Amino acid sequence: MTETASTTTTAGQGVGESARRPDAVLKVTGEFAYASDLWLDGMVWGVTLRSPHPSAWIRSIDVGPALKIDGVLAVLTHEDVPGVKFFGLDRRDQPVLAIDQVRYQGEPVALVAADHPETARRAAAAIVVDYEVRAAVTDPRQATDVVRHQPVRRGDTFEAEVVVTGEYEVGMQDQAFLGPESGLAVPAEDGGVDLYIATQWLHVDRDQLAPCLGLPHDKVRLTLSGVGGAFGAREDLSMQVHACMLALRLNRPVKIVYGREESFFGHVHRHPALMRYEHGATRDGRLVYVKADILLDGGAYCSSSPAVVGNAASLGVGPYEVPNVRVDATGVYTNNPPCGAMRGFGAVQACYAYESQMDRLAEACGLSPVEIRVRNAVSQGSRLITGQLIDAPAPLAGMLRDLESMPLPEGPPATDLRALPGGVSQTTRGEAVRRGVGYGVGIKNICFSEGFDDYSTARVRAELVGGEPHVTVHTAAAEVGQGLVTLQAQIARTELGIANVTVATADTAVGSAGSSSASRQSYVTGGAVRAACEAVRKRFDGLPAREALERFGPIEETREYRHRPTYPMDPVTGQGDSHTQLALCVHRAVVDVDVELGLVKVVELAAVQDVGRVLNPQALEGQIHGGSAQGLGLALMEEIQVRDGLVLNPSFTDYLIPTILDMPPMQTKILENPDPAAPYGLRGAGEPPTLSSTPAIAAAVRAATGLRLTRVPIRPEDIALFNNGEVSDGKRT
Amino acid sequence: MKPFAYVKPADVAGAVRAVSDEPGAKFLGGGTNLVDLMREGVERPDTVVDVTGLPLDTVDQLPGGGLRIGAMVRNSSLAADERVRARYPMLSQAILAGASAQLRNMATVGGNLLQRTRCPYFYDPAAACNKREPGGGCDALGGFNRSHAVLGVSGSCIAAHPSDMCVALAALDAVIEVESVRGTRRIPMTGFHRLPGDTPEIETELAPDELVTAVELPPAPFAARSRYRKVRDRASYAFALVSVAAALEVRDGAVTAARLALGGLAAKPWRAHEAERILLGGPASEESFARAAEAELAGADVRPGNAFKVHLARATIVATLRELNTGKGTA
């Protein structure tokens, strides 16, 4: 083979290797070009005027005072939307700019373009909007407008020897990604527009954009710009239509960049949840039935709430064998901030509740937390509560045993303050500190479910460049920090045996790759890249790459890849093969709690995850650590505080996410039981750790304190008040 | 942001003159607070007088053992100063417990004294806030008030003072030196900040045209044994839910000197005079510490959202005094 030299270089860069990320050093050194760094000579700045009220009629909008300000080029309202005035992922229910009313605080009402962002901000503030404030629906229990109600019904035995019930609550979490929403719209000579944008899903952006702009799809071209992170928050449109509207109106490039505060109003959040569960079991801890009511606050617009509700319903009892089930998951409209996609997508909230229930059941049956889970664990051949057969490996019982056998960390070292609750704040020298250990199990669907036509497209071109074989991989798949660009190149190297691979910038010049969400891109875009590479390799006609390319010239192939079809859930019984792949992660958390002050130090997180096949060990570890950290945040500190529809902490000063001091070391064990249906046998890995770390930490804090702790995030007062003999909101045991 | 003029005088006389000529002027130190507030539209100065070029950036020895800290000394420099670390450890610890290294590198001592509350309603120009707009009402009273004060509050305002540094300065009997076109005057730290009463918009005794030029720390041998403890929602980068600055001198089992100040739970950096009175001359015992804490917190005016702070404060006061007394955490 003439490629010996090249294949040698690929050895460290193919599938299964920790290939080096092109963006890693740039991000750490601050040189990475985020979408907010986009720049074109002659560009102007767009700013959005937003509603200060969660619910109001708009009597009038006077843009006159804004137009009088020097440097202001345009002020637009809903009347200026060139095409369809609504957009939305699932239902087109969200106005591009408010029409006659606003339904949440922060809803876009008008746009300003000016020659300087500060001028545009001042002009936006000068617009006079006459609001007639009306009552806001902010309690989801009072909401009457249902986005989706999905029941799951199975069996008819709802009596058991042991019954435990509980009510649980999950606060509103933010994705808190790096690099707030940003994009640059450039008008094109053909009357269309080119949008450079930090997004998760170029084609669905275009599908919503083009009608709003009144343009055919081919005149709306999107190119991915530098994305910091996404976690679901970039799946909905933010400033895309706004920037394009202004650019087309002015025939000049228009840039819109949100600041961090505006970002909190500019994207959807994780649905807060109110949940009531009843678990029935035999005395020896085998589940007989589960009843669950899951209420998800979808906020003012639909976004992806229907699919979130579907996940909460189908995965609502966790990865356990349950013969009898009555689950009702409901999403409602309110005047709270719109909620939609966030890592874990409907499975997170339910996981916190059902795992809390499993611990109560363990206690009631006199079993250990691991034992109760092992006794009820699904495995290959089990059925979900939707009746769907688990036809791939699901070795949950073994994963739990593995986790249990991992060594526990040592007791608190008195010498290192960072290891104690409160850390360097020096709030304790070890007095009043109690240790707890807890377990959590999560199950997440990978890829889109419920009959969605879920696919990706890859174009792969092999050619000689300077006499050397070279591959270009082109997809529309969004690199959102997860390492997809790296992985696409790894696949091309492995499949074609060619070291030099360029991954072209993602754009809409190639077919859709679907969303960078649902832990699906390795599976679907990975599958598409592999299929296109295979097609190219076939045309090598058995020759080594260099020889083939010398003889045949450049070879290019485009392939679409689809996973196995899924099917809708029955609207009455919830039955149906709604998922294509399921992934498991289990966590053990060890915490030290200062029971006097209510401060929690997570000492260690240990995780076992079955990923089918490891494609990039370092990237995978990163996903497990990152997902666990996001779950830690939900367990202990992350919550958007909303009162009467108003967001009170839209900043990273007040919305707290874990720092490196809060995140403990991790032990991980990664299993590779391949899924025969998936490329390379892989199993999506990004979301499952986010599910299971939250309940594991909550369980560990319960073990340390003896408190019920039925709400996350757990705050110091939920613990400290009990220790003083006072009851904190009925959360006492 | 509202447009503003910017001047950067080279000397103190020039700085105070710039402000006396211009009622809408504000001094700018490190900008870590003022610029944020200007972005939010909470502060709207016509002129910003940048005082970071003034020669007020040294820490000097005073005759008799005290220190004179220039108002432009950066928070990080002050925390790292060997004399501060040796003689007033609570001050060094308090500063290091605040904000991030990047912010401490920018923030000045003078600016930290004038730091404004982190009350979310104060920060939101659409909300009712008597501090931001006198007479406008207070949304915090019946709203989200978990972070708010329980001591020194009024029916007009329950905002908590956010500074860590100021808590230590209050405990140490610091004196603030200020200058204006009318001359120089000295204000004791414990009287520098005002309680909200009916005028929460007036936060200090400082006249609008007065510039903080220095902070003097009197000699306090007992402060070499002092401690700052801070309770917060995460391990770093968070405001205090409750903090305690304490110094304790014990001879033959009796308290011969005690200093105690509280942060995070009061409308101003809270010097715990009542607790000190009980401690002084009494036994250095767990019971006495608890009694002092109870007495200081007896007047707490709590709301459902922030009642827990009283408990945190009690526990933290006792634990800090216990540590100072025994050199250990446990009783």
mmCIF file of N, CA and C in Angstrom, chain A residues 278-322:
data_model
loop_
_atom_site.group_PDB
_atom_site.id
_atom_site.type_symbol
_atom_site.label_atom_id
_atom_site.label_comp_id
_atom_site.label_asym_id
_atom_site.label_seq_id
_atom_site.Cartn_x
_atom_site.Cartn_y
_atom_site.Cartn_z
ATOM 1 N N GLU A 278 -46.093 7.675 42.961
ATOM 2 C CA GLU A 278 -46.451 6.604 43.900
ATOM 3 C C GLU A 278 -45.862 5.308 43.359
ATOM 4 N N HIS A 279 -45.053 4.673 44.179
ATOM 5 C CA HIS A 279 -44.433 3.405 43.800
ATOM 6 C C HIS A 279 -44.989 2.297 44.684
ATOM 7 N N GLY A 280 -45.439 1.219 44.064
ATOM 8 C CA GLY A 280 -45.870 0.040 44.819
ATOM 9 C C GLY A 280 -44.938 -1.129 44.529
ATOM 10 N N ALA A 281 -44.599 -1.888 45.581
ATOM 11 C CA ALA A 281 -43.650 -2.988 45.402
ATOM 12 C C ALA A 281 -43.994 -4.128 46.351
ATOM 13 N N THR A 282 -43.420 -5.271 46.049
ATOM 14 C CA THR A 282 -43.522 -6.384 46.986
ATOM 15 C C THR A 282 -42.595 -6.110 48.164
ATOM 16 N N ARG A 283 -42.758 -6.891 49.237
ATOM 17 C CA ARG A 283 -41.925 -6.665 50.414
ATOM 18 C C ARG A 283 -40.439 -6.837 50.104
ATOM 19 N N ASP A 284 -40.150 -7.691 49.132
ATOM 20 C CA ASP A 284 -38.739 -7.884 48.793
ATOM 21 C C ASP A 284 -38.272 -6.894 47.718
ATOM 22 N N GLY A 285 -39.060 -5.848 47.505
ATOM 23 C CA GLY A 285 -38.556 -4.726 46.726
ATOM 24 C C GLY A 285 -38.706 -4.859 45.217
ATOM 25 N N ARG A 286 -39.641 -5.688 44.763
ATOM 26 C CA ARG A 286 -39.853 -5.751 43.307
ATOM 27 C C ARG A 286 -41.035 -4.876 42.939
ATOM 28 N N LEU A 287 -40.808 -4.005 41.988
ATOM 29 C CA LEU A 287 -41.836 -3.024 41.628
ATOM 30 C C LEU A 287 -43.075 -3.714 41.083
ATOM 31 N N VAL A 288 -44.230 -3.299 41.605
ATOM 32 C CA VAL A 288 -45.507 -3.795 41.099
ATOM 33 C C VAL A 288 -46.126 -2.743 40.184
ATOM 34 N N TYR A 289 -46.061 -1.481 40.655
ATOM 35 C CA TYR A 289 -46.656 -0.424 39.826
ATOM 36 C C TYR A 289 -45.992 0.910 40.128
ATOM 37 N N VAL A 290 -46.167 1.823 39.198
ATOM 38 C CA VAL A 290 -45.774 3.218 39.416
ATOM 39 C C VAL A 290 -46.874 4.112 38.870
ATOM 40 N N LYS A 291 -47.280 5.063 39.693
ATOM 41 C CA LYS A 291 -48.162 6.136 39.214
ATOM 42 C C LYS A 291 -47.358 7.429 39.258
ATOM 43 N N ALA A 292 -47.478 8.214 38.223
ATOM 44 C CA ALA A 292 -46.720 9.469 38.211
ATOM 45 C C ALA A 292 -47.503 10.567 37.506
ATOM 46 N N ASP A 293 -47.478 11.730 38.103
ATOM 47 C CA ASP A 293 -48.011 12.940 37.476
ATOM 48 C C ASP A 293 -46.876 13.924 37.324
ATOM 49 N N ILE A 294 -46.567 14.276 36.103
ATOM 50 C CA ILE A 294 -45.432 15.144 35.839
ATOM 51 C C ILE A 294 -45.953 16.401 35.147
ATOM 52 N N LEU A 295 -45.776 17.535 35.809
ATOM 53 C CA LEU A 295 -46.260 18.795 35.243
ATOM 54 C C LEU A 295 -45.058 19.665 34.877
ATOM 55 N N LEU A 296 -44.969 19.992 33.599
ATOM 56 C CA LEU A 296 -43.839 20.769 33.099
ATOM 57 C C LEU A 296 -44.316 22.141 32.646
ATOM 58 N N ASP A 297 -43.633 23.178 33.149
ATOM 59 C CA ASP A 297 -44.009 24.544 32.803
ATOM 60 C C ASP A 297 -43.296 24.932 31.505
ATOM 61 N N GLY A 298 -44.072 25.006 30.437
ATOM 62 C CA GLY A 298 -43.486 25.302 29.125
ATOM 63 C C GLY A 298 -43.278 26.776 28.868
ATOM 64 N N GLY A 299 -43.817 27.629 29.738
ATOM 65 C CA GLY A 299 -43.673 29.058 29.512
ATOM 66 C C GLY A 299 -44.560 29.534 28.376
ATOM 67 N N ALA A 300 -44.181 30.653 27.801
ATOM 68 C CA ALA A 300 -45.095 31.386 26.934
ATOM 69 C C ALA A 300 -45.284 30.780 25.544
ATOM 70 N N TYR A 301 -44.295 30.047 25.048
ATOM 71 C CA TYR A 301 -44.427 29.501 23.691
ATOM 72 C C TYR A 301 -44.071 28.030 23.660
ATOM 73 N N CYS A 302 -44.448 27.397 22.567
ATOM 74 C CA CYS A 302 -44.392 25.931 22.490
ATOM 75 C C CYS A 302 -42.967 25.396 22.499
ATOM 76 N N SER A 303 -42.096 26.022 21.665
ATOM 77 C CA SER A 303 -40.727 25.518 21.520
ATOM 78 C C SER A 303 -40.759 24.008 21.313
ATOM 79 N N SER A 304 -39.948 23.260 22.048
ATOM 80 C CA SER A 304 -39.945 21.800 21.886
ATOM 81 C C SER A 304 -40.667 21.099 23.024
ATOM 82 N N SER A 305 -41.558 21.817 23.689
ATOM 83 C CA SER A 305 -42.272 21.220 24.831
ATOM 84 C C SER A 305 -42.954 19.885 24.504
ATOM 85 N N PRO A 306 -43.597 19.742 23.343
ATOM 86 C CA PRO A 306 -44.266 18.446 23.094
ATOM 87 C C PRO A 306 -43.302 17.262 23.173
ATOM 88 N N ALA A 307 -42.112 17.412 22.604
ATOM 89 C CA ALA A 307 -41.147 16.308 22.653
ATOM 90 C C ALA A 307 -40.597 16.112 24.060
ATOM 91 N N VAL A 308 -40.445 17.214 24.797
ATOM 92 C CA VAL A 308 -39.992 17.116 26.194
ATOM 93 C C VAL A 308 -41.024 16.332 27.010
ATOM 94 N N VAL A 309 -42.294 16.626 26.775
ATOM 95 C CA VAL A 309 -43.363 15.899 27.475
ATOM 96 C C VAL A 309 -43.316 14.417 27.100
ATOM 97 N N GLY A 310 -43.086 14.143 25.820
ATOM 98 C CA GLY A 310 -43.003 12.750 25.368
ATOM 99 C C GLY A 310 -41.907 11.981 26.097
ATOM 100 N N ASN A 311 -40.756 12.618 26.255
ATOM 101 C CA ASN A 311 -39.659 11.966 26.970
ATOM 102 C C ASN A 311 -39.995 11.753 28.437
ATOM 103 N N ALA A 312 -40.556 12.781 29.054
ATOM 104 C CA ALA A 312 -40.902 12.667 30.478
ATOM 105 C C ALA A 312 -41.863 11.504 30.682
ATOM 106 N N ALA A 313 -42.769 11.295 29.708
ATOM 107 C CA ALA A 313 -43.743 10.212 29.831
ATOM 108 C C ALA A 313 -43.097 8.851 29.585
ATOM 109 N N SER A 314 -42.404 8.721 28.460
ATOM 110 C CA SER A 314 -41.912 7.389 28.083
ATOM 111 C C SER A 314 -40.776 6.926 28.991
ATOM 112 N N LEU A 315 -40.018 7.876 29.545
ATOM 113 C CA LEU A 315 -38.893 7.516 30.414
ATOM 114 C C LEU A 315 -39.204 7.822 31.880
ATOM 115 N N GLY A 316 -40.494 8.030 32.161
ATOM 116 C CA GLY A 316 -40.914 8.579 33.450
ATOM 117 C C GLY A 316 -40.711 7.686 34.654
ATOM 118 N N VAL A 317 -40.466 6.392 34.464
ATOM 119 C CA VAL A 317 -40.237 5.529 35.631
ATOM 120 C C VAL A 317 -38.793 5.056 35.679
ATOM 121 N N GLY A 318 -37.998 5.458 34.686
ATOM 122 C CA GLY A 318 -36.592 5.070 34.698
ATOM 123 C C GLY A 318 -36.358 3.697 34.097
ATOM 124 N N PRO A 319 -35.118 3.237 34.191
ATOM 125 C CA PRO A 319 -34.759 1.963 33.561
ATOM 126 C C PRO A 319 -35.086 0.774 34.454
ATOM 127 N N TYR A 320 -36.350 0.674 34.796
ATOM 128 C CA TYR A 320 -36.793 -0.400 35.690
ATOM 129 C C TYR A 320 -37.937 -1.167 35.050
ATOM 130 N N GLU A 321 -38.021 -2.421 35.408
ATOM 131 C CA GLU A 321 -39.124 -3.265 34.928
ATOM 132 C C GLU A 321 -40.352 -2.956 35.780
ATOM 133 N N VAL A 322 -41.367 -2.400 35.152
ATOM 134 C CA VAL A 322 -42.581 -2.048 35.898
ATOM 135 C C VAL A 322 -43.786 -2.585 35.118
#
